[in-house]
Coordinates of C-alpha atoms and ligand atoms in Angstrom, one line a residue:
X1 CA -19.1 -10.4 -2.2
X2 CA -17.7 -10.4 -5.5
X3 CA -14.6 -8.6 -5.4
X4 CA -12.7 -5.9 -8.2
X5 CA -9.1 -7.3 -9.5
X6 CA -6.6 -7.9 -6.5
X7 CA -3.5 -5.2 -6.4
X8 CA 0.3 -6.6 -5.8
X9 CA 2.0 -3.2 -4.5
X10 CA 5.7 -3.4 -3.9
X11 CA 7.3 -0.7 -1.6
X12 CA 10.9 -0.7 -1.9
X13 CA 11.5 1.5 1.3
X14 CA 15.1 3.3 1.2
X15 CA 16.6 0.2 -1.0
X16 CA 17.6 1.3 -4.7
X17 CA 19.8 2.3 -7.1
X18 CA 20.0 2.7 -11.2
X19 CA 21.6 -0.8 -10.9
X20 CA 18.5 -2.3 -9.3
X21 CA 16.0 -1.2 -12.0
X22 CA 17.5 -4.5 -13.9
X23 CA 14.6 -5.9 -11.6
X24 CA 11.9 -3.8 -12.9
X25 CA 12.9 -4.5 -16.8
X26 CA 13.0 -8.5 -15.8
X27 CA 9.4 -8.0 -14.2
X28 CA 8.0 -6.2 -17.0
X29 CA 9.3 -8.7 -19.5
X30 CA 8.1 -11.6 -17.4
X31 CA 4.2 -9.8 -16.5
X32 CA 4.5 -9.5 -20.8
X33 CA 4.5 -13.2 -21.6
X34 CA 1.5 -13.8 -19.0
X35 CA -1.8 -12.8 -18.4
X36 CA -1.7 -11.8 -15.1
X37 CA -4.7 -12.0 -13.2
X38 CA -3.9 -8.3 -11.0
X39 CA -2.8 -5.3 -11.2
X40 CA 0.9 -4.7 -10.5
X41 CA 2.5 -1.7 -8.6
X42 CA 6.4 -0.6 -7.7
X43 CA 6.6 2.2 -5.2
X44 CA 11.0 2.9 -5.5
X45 CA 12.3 5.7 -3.7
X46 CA 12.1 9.1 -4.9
X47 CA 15.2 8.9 -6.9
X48 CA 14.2 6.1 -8.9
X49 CA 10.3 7.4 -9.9
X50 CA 11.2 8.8 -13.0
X51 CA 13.2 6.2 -14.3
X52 CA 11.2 3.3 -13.1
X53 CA 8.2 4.7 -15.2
X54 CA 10.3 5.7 -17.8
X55 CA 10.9 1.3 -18.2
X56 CA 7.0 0.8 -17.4
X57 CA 5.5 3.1 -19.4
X58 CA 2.7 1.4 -21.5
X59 CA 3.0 -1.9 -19.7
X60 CA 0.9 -3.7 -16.6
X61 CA 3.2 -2.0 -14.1
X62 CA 1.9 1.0 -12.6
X63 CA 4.7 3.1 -10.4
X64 CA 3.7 5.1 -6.9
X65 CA 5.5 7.1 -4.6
X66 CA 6.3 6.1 -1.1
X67 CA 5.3 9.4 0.9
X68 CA 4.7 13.2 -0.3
X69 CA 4.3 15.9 1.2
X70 CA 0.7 17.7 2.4
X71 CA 1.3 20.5 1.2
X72 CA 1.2 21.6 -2.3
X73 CA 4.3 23.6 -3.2
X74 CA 6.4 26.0 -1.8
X75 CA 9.1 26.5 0.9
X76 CA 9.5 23.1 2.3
X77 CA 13.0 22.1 1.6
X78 CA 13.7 18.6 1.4
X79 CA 10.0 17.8 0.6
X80 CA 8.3 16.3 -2.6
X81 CA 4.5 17.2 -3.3
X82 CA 1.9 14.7 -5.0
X83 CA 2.2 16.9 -8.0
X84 CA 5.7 16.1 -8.4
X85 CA 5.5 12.5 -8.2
X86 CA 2.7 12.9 -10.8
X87 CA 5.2 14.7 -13.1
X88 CA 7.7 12.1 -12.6
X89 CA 5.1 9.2 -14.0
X90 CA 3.6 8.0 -10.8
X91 CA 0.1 7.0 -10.4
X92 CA 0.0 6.0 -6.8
X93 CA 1.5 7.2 -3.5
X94 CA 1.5 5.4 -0.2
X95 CA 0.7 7.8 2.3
X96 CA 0.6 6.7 6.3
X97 CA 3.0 3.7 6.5
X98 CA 3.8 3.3 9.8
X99 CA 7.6 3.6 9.6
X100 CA 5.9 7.1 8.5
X101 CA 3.6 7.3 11.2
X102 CA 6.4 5.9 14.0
X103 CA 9.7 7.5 12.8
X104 CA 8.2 10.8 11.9
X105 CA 5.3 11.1 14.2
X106 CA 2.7 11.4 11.5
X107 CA -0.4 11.5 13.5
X108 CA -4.0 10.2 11.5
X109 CA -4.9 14.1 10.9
X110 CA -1.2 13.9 8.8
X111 CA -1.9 11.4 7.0
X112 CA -5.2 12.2 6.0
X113 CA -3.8 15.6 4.9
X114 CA -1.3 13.7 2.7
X115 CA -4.2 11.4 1.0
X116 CA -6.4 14.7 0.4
X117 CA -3.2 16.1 -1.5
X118 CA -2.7 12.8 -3.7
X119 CA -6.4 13.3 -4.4
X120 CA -5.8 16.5 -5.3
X121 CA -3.1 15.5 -7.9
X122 CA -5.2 13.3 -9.3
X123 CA -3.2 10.5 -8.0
X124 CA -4.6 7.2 -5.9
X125 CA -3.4 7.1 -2.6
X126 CA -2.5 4.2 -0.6
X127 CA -3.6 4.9 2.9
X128 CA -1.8 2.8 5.8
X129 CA -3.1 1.3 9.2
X130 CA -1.8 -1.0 11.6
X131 CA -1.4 -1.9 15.3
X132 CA 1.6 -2.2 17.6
X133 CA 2.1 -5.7 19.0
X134 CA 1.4 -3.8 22.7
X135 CA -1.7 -2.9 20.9
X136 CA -2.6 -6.2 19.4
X137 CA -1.5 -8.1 22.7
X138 CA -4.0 -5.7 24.6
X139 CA -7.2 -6.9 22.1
X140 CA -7.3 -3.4 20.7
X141 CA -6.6 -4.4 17.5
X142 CA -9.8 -3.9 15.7
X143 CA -10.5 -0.4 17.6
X144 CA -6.9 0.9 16.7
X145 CA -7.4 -0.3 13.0
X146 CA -11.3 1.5 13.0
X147 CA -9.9 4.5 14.6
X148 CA -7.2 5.1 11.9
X149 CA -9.5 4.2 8.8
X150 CA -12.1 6.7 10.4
X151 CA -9.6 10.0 11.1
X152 CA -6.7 8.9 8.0
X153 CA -9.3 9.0 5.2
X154 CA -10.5 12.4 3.9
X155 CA -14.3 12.7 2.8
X156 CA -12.8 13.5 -0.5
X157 CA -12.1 10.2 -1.4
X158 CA -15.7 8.8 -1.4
X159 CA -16.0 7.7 -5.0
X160 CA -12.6 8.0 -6.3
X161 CA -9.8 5.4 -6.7
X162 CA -7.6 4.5 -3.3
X163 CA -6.9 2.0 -1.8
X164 CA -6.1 1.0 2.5
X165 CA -3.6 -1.5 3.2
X166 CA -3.7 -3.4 6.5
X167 CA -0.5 -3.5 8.1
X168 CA 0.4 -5.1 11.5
X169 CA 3.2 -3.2 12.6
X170 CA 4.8 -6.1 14.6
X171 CA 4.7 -8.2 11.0
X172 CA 6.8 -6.0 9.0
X173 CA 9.9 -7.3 8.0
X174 CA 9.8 -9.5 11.3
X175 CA 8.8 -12.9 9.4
X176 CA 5.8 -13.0 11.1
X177 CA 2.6 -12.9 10.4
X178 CA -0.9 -12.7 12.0
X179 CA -3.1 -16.0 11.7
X180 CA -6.1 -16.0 8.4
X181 CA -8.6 -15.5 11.2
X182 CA -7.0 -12.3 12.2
X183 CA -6.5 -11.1 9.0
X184 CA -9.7 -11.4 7.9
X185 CA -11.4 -10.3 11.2
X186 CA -9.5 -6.7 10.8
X187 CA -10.2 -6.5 7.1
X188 CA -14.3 -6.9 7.6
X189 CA -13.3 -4.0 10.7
X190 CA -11.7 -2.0 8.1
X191 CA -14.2 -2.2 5.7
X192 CA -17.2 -1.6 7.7
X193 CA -15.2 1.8 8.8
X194 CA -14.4 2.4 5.4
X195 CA -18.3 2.2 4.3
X196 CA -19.3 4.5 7.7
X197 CA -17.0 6.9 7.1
X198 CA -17.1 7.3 3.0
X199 CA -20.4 5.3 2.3
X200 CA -21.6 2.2 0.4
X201 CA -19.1 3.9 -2.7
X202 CA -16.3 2.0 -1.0
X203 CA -17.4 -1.5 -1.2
X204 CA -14.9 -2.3 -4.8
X205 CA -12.0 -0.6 -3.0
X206 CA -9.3 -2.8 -2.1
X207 CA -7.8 -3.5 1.1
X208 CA -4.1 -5.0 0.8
X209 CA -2.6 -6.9 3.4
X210 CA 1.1 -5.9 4.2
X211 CA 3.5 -7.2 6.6
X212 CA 5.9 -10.2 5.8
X213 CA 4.0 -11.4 2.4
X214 CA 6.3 -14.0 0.9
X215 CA 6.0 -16.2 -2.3
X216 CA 5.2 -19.1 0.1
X217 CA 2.6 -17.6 2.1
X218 CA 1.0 -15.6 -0.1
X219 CA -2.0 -17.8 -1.6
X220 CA -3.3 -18.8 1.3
X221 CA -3.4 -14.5 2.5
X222 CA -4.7 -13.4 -0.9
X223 CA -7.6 -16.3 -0.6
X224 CA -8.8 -14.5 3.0
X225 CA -12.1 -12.8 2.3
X226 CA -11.9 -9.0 1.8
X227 CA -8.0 -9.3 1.1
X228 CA -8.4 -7.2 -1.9
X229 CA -4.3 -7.7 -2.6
X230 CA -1.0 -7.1 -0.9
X231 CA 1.6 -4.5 0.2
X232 CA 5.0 -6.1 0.1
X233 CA 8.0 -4.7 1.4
X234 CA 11.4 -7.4 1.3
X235 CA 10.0 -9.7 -1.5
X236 CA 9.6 -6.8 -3.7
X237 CA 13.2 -6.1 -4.2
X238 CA 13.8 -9.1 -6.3
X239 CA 11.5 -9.6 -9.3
X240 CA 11.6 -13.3 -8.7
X241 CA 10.6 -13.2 -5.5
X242 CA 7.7 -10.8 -6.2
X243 CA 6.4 -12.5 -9.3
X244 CA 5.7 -15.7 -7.1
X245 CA 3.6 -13.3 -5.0
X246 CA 1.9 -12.0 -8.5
X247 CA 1.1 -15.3 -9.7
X248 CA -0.6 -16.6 -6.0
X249 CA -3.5 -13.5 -6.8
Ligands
LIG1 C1 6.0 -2.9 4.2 O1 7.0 -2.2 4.4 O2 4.9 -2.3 3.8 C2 6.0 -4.3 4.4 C3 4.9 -5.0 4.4 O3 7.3 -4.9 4.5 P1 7.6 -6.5 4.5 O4 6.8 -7.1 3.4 O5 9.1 -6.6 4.3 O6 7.1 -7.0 5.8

């Protein structure tokens, strides 16, 4: 199956200060001397939104948020809705990630609530799913992978831009990684779910891989059918390091 233009998403996590967005400007002027074959994303901590788009505005580098909130305004201190992320010059938001799902005890239901309110800022989410190594040691990989695609995507986004990213808890930021065979057997699972739960609409959206993508490995993972691109954590902080991943897609 021909496949749409791979995306390279970087999610900084809680890393990030002014200092660091000498990374993004190096990026940017790299990506401008080449063509590069992908999109591009940075997803910086809240703080940094703003300015990070601010530097990428009119260039290949599109900015996203790393969580909001379900909810659409109102009296949740501490919280930031998809609105506001929109205001600040995003165009994406990961929603689901498991150090989302794991250190916060976002159930499926949560997250799904969270993509529904990206939607509804006419933003793209980035919807996460991923086993535990007790799952994956127990050969429930595949069914723990359908059953979050099935109950973390909202009907809503039949049709519209998203994306999922398949994320092996045990491989992020551990170094390792699950074999090709693996990858690709959960990314068929995910989009077979994707296409029962939203319909045949789905078959152009991509599916990242995430979990330990490095400049060295990432060729031979972006060449896996139905990889559609990749979410990168580590080798995101350093433009170097992720402009060998953007120039493996
Ligand atoms: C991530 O946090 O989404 C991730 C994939 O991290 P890393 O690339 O560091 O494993």
């Amino acid at each position: 199956m021909k496949q749409s233009v791979k995306l390279i998403a970087g999610n900084w996590k809680m890393n990030g200060f002014a200092a660091d967005l000498a990374e993004v400007d190096a990026l940017v002027s790299e990506l401008a001397e080449e063509a590069a074959a992908c999109r591009v994303a940075l997803c910086p901590p809240a703080t940094l939104v703003q300015r990070m788009a601010d530097r990428a505005r009119d260039t290949l580098v599109e900015i996203g948020g790393q969580d909001c909130s379900p909810e659409a305004k109102g009296a949740f201190t501490g919280d930031i809705s998809a609105a506001m992320l929109a205001d600040a010059g995003a165009t994406l938001v990961i929603v689901g990630h498991s150090e989302r799902r794991q250190g916060h005890g976002e159930t499926d239901a949560v997250v799904a609530a969270k993509a529904q309110a990206v939607f509804e800022a006419s933003l793209a989410p980035i919807v996460c799913v991923g086993e535990t190594l007790a799952q994956r040691e127990a050969g429930q990989a595949v069914e723990v992978v359908r059953r979050q695609v099935m109950q973390s995507l909202p009907v809503a986004l039949a049709c519209q831009p998203f994306a999922v990213a398949y994320e092996p808890v045990w491989a992020i930021g551990t170094g390792l990684t699950p074999t090709l065979q693996q990858i690709e057997e959960v990314h068929r699972a995910v989009r077979s779910a994707m296409i029962e739960r939203l319909g045949l609409g789905v078959m152009a959206v991509p599916i990242l891989y995430g979990g330990s993508v490095k400049p060295d490995n990432a060729a031979d993972i972006l060449a896996v059918p139905e990889v559609g691109g990749a979410l990168v954590g580590g080798a995101s902080l350093k433009a170097a390091d992720f402009l060998g991943i953007i120039r493996a897609a």
